[in-house]
XYZ file of C-alpha atoms in Angstrom:
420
model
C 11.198 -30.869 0.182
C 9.583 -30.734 -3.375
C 6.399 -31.435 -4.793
C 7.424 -34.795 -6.029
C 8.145 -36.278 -2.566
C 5.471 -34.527 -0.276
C 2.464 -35.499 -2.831
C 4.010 -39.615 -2.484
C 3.180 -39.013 1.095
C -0.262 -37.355 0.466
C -1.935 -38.361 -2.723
C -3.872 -36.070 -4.927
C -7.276 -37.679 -3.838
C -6.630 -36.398 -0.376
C -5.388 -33.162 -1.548
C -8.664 -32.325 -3.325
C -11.019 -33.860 -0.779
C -9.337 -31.475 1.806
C -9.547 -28.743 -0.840
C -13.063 -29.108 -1.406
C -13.905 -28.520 2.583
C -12.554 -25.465 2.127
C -13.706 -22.154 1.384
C -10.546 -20.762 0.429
C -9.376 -20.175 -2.756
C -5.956 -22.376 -2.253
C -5.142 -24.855 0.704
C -2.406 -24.030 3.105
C -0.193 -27.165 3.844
C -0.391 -25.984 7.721
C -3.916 -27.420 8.139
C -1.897 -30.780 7.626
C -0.343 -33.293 10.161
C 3.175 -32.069 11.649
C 4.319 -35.841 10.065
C 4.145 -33.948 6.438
C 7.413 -32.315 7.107
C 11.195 -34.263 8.425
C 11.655 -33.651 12.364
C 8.218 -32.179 12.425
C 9.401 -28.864 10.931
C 7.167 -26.941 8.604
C 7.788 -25.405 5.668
C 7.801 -21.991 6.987
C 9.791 -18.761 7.137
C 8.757 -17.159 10.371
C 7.736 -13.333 9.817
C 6.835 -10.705 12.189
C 3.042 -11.317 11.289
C 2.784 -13.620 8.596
C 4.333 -16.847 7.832
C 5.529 -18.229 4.297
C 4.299 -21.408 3.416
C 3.375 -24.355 0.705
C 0.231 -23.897 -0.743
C -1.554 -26.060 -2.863
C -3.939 -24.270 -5.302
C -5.548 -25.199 -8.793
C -2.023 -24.361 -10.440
C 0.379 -26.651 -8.752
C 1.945 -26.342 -5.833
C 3.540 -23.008 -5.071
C 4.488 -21.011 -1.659
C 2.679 -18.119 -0.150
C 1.786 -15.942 2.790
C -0.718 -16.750 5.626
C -1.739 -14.618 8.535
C -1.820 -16.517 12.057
C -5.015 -17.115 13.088
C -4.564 -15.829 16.359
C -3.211 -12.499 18.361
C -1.765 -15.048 20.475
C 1.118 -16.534 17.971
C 1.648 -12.634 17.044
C 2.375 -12.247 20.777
C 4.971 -15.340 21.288
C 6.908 -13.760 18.403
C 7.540 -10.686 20.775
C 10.279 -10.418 22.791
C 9.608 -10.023 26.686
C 9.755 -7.060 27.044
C 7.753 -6.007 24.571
C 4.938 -8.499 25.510
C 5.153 -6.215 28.438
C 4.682 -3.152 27.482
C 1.583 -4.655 25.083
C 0.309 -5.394 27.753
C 0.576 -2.604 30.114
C -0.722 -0.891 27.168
C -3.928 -3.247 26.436
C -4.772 -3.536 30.173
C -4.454 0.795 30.887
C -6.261 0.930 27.273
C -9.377 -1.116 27.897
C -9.259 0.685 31.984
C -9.947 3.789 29.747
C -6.663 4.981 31.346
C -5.994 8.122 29.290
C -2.171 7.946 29.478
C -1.995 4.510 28.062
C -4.407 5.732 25.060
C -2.504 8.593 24.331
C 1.172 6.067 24.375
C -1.152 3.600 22.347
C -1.742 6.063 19.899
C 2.109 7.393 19.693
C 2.982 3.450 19.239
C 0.396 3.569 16.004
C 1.402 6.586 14.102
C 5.288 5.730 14.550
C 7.150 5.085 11.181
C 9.595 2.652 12.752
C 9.127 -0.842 11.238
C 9.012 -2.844 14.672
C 7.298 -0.462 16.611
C 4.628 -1.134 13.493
C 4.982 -4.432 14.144
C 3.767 -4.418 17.609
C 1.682 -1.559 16.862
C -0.406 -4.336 14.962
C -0.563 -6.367 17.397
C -2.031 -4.427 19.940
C -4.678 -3.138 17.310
C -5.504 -7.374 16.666
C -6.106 -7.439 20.305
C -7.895 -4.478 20.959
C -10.139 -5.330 17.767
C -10.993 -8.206 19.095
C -12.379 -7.250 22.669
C -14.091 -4.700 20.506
C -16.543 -7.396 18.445
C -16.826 -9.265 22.054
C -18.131 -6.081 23.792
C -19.994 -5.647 20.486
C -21.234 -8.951 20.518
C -22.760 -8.211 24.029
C -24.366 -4.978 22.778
C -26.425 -7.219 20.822
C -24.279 -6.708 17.853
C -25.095 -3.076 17.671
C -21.875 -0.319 17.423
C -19.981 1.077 20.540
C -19.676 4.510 19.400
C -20.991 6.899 17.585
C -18.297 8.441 14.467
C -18.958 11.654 13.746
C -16.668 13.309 10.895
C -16.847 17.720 11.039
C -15.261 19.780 8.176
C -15.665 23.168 7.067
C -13.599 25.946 5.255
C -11.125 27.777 7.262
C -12.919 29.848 9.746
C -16.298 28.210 9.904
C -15.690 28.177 14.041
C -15.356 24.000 13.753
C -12.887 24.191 16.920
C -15.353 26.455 18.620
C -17.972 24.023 17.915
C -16.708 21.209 19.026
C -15.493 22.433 22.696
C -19.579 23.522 23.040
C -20.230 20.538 21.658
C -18.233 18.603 23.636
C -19.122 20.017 26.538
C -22.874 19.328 26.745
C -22.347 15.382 25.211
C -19.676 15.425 29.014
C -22.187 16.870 30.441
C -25.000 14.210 29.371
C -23.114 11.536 30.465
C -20.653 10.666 27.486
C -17.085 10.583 26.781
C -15.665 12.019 23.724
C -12.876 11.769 21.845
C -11.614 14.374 19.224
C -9.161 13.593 16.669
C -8.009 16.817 14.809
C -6.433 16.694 12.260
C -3.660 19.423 11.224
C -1.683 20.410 7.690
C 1.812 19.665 8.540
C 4.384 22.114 6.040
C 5.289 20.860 2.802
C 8.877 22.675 3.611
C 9.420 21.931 6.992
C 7.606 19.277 7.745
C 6.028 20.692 10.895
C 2.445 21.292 12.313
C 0.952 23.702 14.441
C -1.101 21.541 16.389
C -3.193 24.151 17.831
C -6.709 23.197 18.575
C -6.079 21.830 21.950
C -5.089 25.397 22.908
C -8.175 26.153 21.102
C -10.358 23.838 23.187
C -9.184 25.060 26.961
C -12.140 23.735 28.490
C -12.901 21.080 26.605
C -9.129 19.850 27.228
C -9.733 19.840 30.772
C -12.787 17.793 31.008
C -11.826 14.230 32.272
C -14.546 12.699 30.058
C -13.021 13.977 26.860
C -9.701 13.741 25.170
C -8.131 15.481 22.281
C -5.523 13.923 19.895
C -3.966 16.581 17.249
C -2.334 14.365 15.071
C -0.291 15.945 11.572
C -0.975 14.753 8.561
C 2.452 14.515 7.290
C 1.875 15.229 3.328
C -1.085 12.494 3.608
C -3.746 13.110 0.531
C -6.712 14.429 2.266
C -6.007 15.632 5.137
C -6.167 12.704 7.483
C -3.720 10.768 8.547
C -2.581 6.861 8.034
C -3.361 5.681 11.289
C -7.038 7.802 11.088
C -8.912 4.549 11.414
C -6.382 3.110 14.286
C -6.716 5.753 16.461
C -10.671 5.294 16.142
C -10.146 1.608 16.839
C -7.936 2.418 20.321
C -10.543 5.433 21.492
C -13.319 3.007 20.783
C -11.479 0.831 22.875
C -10.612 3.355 25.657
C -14.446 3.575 26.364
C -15.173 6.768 24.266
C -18.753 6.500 22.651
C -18.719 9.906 20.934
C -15.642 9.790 18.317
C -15.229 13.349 16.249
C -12.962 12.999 13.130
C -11.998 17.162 12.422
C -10.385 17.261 9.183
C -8.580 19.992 7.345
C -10.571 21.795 5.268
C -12.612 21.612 2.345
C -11.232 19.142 -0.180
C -9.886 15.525 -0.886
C -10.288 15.148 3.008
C -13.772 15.032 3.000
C -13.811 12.052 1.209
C -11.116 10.461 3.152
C -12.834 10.779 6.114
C -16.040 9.962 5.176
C -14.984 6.125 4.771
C -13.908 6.303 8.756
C -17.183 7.847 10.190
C -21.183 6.823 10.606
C -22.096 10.608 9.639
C -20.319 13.484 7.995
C -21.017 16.577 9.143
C -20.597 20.275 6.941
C -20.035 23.475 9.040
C -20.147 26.913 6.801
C -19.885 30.312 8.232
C -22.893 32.573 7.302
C -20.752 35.735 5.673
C -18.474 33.726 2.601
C -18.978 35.463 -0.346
C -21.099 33.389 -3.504
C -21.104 29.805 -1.078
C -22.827 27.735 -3.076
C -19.881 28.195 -6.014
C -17.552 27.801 -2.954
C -18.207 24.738 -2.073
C -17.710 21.884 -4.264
C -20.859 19.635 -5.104
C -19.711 16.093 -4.685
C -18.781 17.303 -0.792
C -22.055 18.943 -0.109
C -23.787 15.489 -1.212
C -21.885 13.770 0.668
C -22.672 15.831 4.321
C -25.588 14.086 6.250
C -26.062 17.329 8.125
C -25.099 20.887 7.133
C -25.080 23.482 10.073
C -24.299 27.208 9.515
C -22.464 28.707 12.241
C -21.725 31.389 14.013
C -26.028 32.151 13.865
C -26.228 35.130 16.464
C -25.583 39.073 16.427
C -25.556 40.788 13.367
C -24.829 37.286 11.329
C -28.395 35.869 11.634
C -29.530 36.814 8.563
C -27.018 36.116 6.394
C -27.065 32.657 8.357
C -31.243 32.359 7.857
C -30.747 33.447 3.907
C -27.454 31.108 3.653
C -29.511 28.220 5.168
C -32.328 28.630 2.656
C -29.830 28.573 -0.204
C -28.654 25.121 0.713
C -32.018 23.879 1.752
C -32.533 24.680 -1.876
C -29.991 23.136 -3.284
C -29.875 19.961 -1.217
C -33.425 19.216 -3.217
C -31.855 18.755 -6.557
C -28.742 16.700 -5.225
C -28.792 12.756 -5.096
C -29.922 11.085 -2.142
C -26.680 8.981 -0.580
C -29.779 6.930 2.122
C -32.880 5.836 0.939
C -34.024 7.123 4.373
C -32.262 9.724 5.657
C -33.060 13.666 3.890
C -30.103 15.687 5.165
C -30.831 18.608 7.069
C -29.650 22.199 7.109
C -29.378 24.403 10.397
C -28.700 27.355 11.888
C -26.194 27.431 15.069
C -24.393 29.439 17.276
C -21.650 28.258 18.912
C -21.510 31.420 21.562
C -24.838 31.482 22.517
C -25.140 27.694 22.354
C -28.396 28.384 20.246
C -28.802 24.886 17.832
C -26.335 22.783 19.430
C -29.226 20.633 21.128
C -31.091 20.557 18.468
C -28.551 19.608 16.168
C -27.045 16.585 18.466
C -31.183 15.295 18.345
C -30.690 15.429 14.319
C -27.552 13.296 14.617
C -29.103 10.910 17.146
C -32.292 10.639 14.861
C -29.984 9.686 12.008
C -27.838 7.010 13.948
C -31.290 5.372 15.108
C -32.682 5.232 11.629
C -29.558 3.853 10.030
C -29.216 1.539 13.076
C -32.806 -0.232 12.792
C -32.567 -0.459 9.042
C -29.154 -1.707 8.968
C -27.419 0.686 7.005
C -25.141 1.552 9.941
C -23.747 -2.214 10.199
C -23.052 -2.036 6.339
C -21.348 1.147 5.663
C -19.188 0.087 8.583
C -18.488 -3.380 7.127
C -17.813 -1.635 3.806
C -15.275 0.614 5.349
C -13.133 -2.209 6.846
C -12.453 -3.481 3.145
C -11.617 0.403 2.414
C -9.681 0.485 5.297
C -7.500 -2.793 4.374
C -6.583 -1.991 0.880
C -5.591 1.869 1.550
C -3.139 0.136 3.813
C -2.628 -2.190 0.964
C -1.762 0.947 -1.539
C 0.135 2.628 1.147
C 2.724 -0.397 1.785
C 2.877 -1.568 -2.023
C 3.843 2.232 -2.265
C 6.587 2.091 0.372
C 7.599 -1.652 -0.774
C 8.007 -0.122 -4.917
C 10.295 2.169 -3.617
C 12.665 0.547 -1.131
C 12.946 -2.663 -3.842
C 15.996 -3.271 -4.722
C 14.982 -3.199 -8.431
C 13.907 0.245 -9.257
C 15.556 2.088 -5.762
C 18.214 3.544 -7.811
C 16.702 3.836 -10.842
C 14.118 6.114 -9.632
C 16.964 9.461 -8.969
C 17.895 8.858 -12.493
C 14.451 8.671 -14.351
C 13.290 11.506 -11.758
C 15.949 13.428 -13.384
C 15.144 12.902 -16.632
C 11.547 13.059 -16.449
C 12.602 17.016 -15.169
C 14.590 17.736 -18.065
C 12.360 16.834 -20.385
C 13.995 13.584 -21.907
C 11.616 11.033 -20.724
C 7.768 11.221 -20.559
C 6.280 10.920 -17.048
C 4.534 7.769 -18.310
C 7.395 6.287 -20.162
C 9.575 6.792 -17.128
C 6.716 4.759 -15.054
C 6.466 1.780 -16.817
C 10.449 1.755 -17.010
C 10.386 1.533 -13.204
C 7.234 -0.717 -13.153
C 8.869 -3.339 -15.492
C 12.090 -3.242 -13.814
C 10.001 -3.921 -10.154
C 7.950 -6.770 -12.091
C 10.696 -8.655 -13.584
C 12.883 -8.876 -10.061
C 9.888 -9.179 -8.207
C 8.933 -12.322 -10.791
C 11.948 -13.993 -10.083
């Protein structure tokens, strides 16, 4: 149908009085009467989670994507079987059944385009009994996100089994997400903090996902902010984000969590050149380790350096000071103390709101990292620039092309197909 015959059925007055009730930016024709369209078909190509449509906008009419408004549609575009397993998996999920989390979280981080598919779907549907069991909180947060990084050797897997351990103890279930370097030549991981958490790994009220980060940039994987989602979910109100190491995944993670913990051993060498600045502002609480034995004054003279230096850096709350302590890990000296610090801060950014906004600030972060990450994967699978890229590659290497010559080659080519 064109534009010529569908506005002779719905006249331009109706158009822009239907337009003006909305509060989107252009008007999709599905908001219409099914009469619009012959045989009461709409205008639609039917994707695996969106829908191409006629939209009308300030510029004419013009076709476009639209995301069902439901998890329900999403579901009827499954096959059987599939609803199936969604559903054993939703069901044993929201149980708190740890099997079912740990498939759940297998289905997330695949790679294969339909399992993503459905991966997506359980996540609408799991995000949605989230803001209902949310909404009965009173609107506060389920959990409690709690991201831990340190330089190599600062005891952070050691921490977090005694850690772990009293929170079980006191009643709450924890999650830990570690987070492991996979090769750049072989691809592989390690994956060997749940051997380094043996009792911690056994407790029934905790569970420990070591997920690779497969060449991601900082240290934490794609699906970081799924997995949260589905252990949120599972009934876990303690949620511990381990990342790498000191570097880009500090940053990373600290647009997943509520409060961004810095571990540093005691004995490092010069630490306050070790450490980069923009990470130490950014910790809410800094805790030297390993505080016992012949280390405690190192620790005590360590933790006055960065009590020092945590005067003269910016202030990321207008309420919260961060704090630096001593712990020990062994003797289980601190860790109390420390998890009343990081209850103090989640009850001062709770009652003054901050809590609710950085979270509703990190959903937009969330969306268009997945945004960057697909238009990444899209660029260079198109049909445009997929074979051109070996050939520029090669001679960008030999010196022929420019790096940045050779990019807007590729980007053009991409544009003008993509314009068509």
């Amino acid at each position: 149908m064109n534009a010529s015959s569908l506005l002779l059925q719905f006249p331009p007055s109706r158009f822009l009085k239907t337009i003006r009730k909305s509060s989107l930016n252009s008007f999709c024709l599905r908001s219409l009467p099914r009469p619009a369209f012959p045989h009461g078909r709409q205008a639609d190509l039917l994707q695996p989670r969106f829908v191409r449509r006629m939209m009308v906008s300030s510029k004419g009419l013009k076709t476009g994507w639209c995301c069902p408004a439901t998890a329900e549609k999403q579901m009827q575009e499954l096959s059987a079987k599939e609803q199936r397993v969604l559903d054993k998996l939703y069901n044993g999920l929201i149980r708190g059944h740890r099997a079912c989390l740990a498939e759940a979280i297998t289905l997330v981080e695949s790679t294969h385009s339909r399992k993503k598919e459905i991966a997506q779907v359980l996540l609408q549907k799991v995000l949605s009994y989230h803001r209902e069991q949310e909404q009965l909180n009173k609107g506060k947060p389920l959990a409690f996100r709690v991201g831990l990084s340190g330089p190599p050797g600062a005891g952070k897997s050691t921490f977090i089994e005694c850690f772990g351990k009293m929170l079980t103890e006191r009643g709450h279930k924890v999650s830990v997400l570690a987070v492991d370097p996979s090769s750049s030549t072989s691809g592989g991981s390690l994956l060997g903090d749940k051997t380094r958490m043996t009792e911690l790994s056994r407790d029934m009220n905790a569970y420990i996902r070591p997920s690779p980060t497969r060449g991601t940039l900082g240290g934490v994987t794609r699906t970081t902010n799924e997995v949260i989602l589905l252990c949120e979910g599972g009934g876990y109100d303690i949620v511990l984000v381990e990342t790498v190491g000191v570097g880009q995944s500090e940053f990373a993670v600290a647009d997943m969590v509520d409060m961004f913990v810095l571990l540093l051993p005691p004995a490092g060498g010069d630490e306050l050149q070790g450490i980069k600045r923009g990470i130490i502002e950014m910790a809410d609480l800094v805790a030297v380790t390993k505080a016992d034995g012949d280390l405690i004054v190192p620790a005590r003279r360590i933790q006055a350096e960065y009590i020092s230096a945590m005067k003269l850096l910016r202030k990321r709350s207008k309420l919260w000071r961060p704090k630096v302590m001593r712990i020990s890990a062994r003797t289980g000296e601190g860790i109390s103390d420390m998890w009343d610090k990081m209850t103090e801060f989640r009850d001062l950014m709770l009652a003054s709101g901050e809590l609710v906004t950085k979270r509703r600030r990190q959903q937009k972060v969330w969306m268009w990292n997945v945004i960057h990450e697909n238009l990444r994967d899209h660029f260079r699978s198109h049909s445009a620039v997929r074979d051109q890229i070996p050939l520029l590659e090669e001679k960008v290497v030999r010196g022929i092309l420019s790096p940045g010559l050779a990019a807007d080659l590729l980007l053009k080519a991409f544009q003008g197909r993509s314009s068509h």
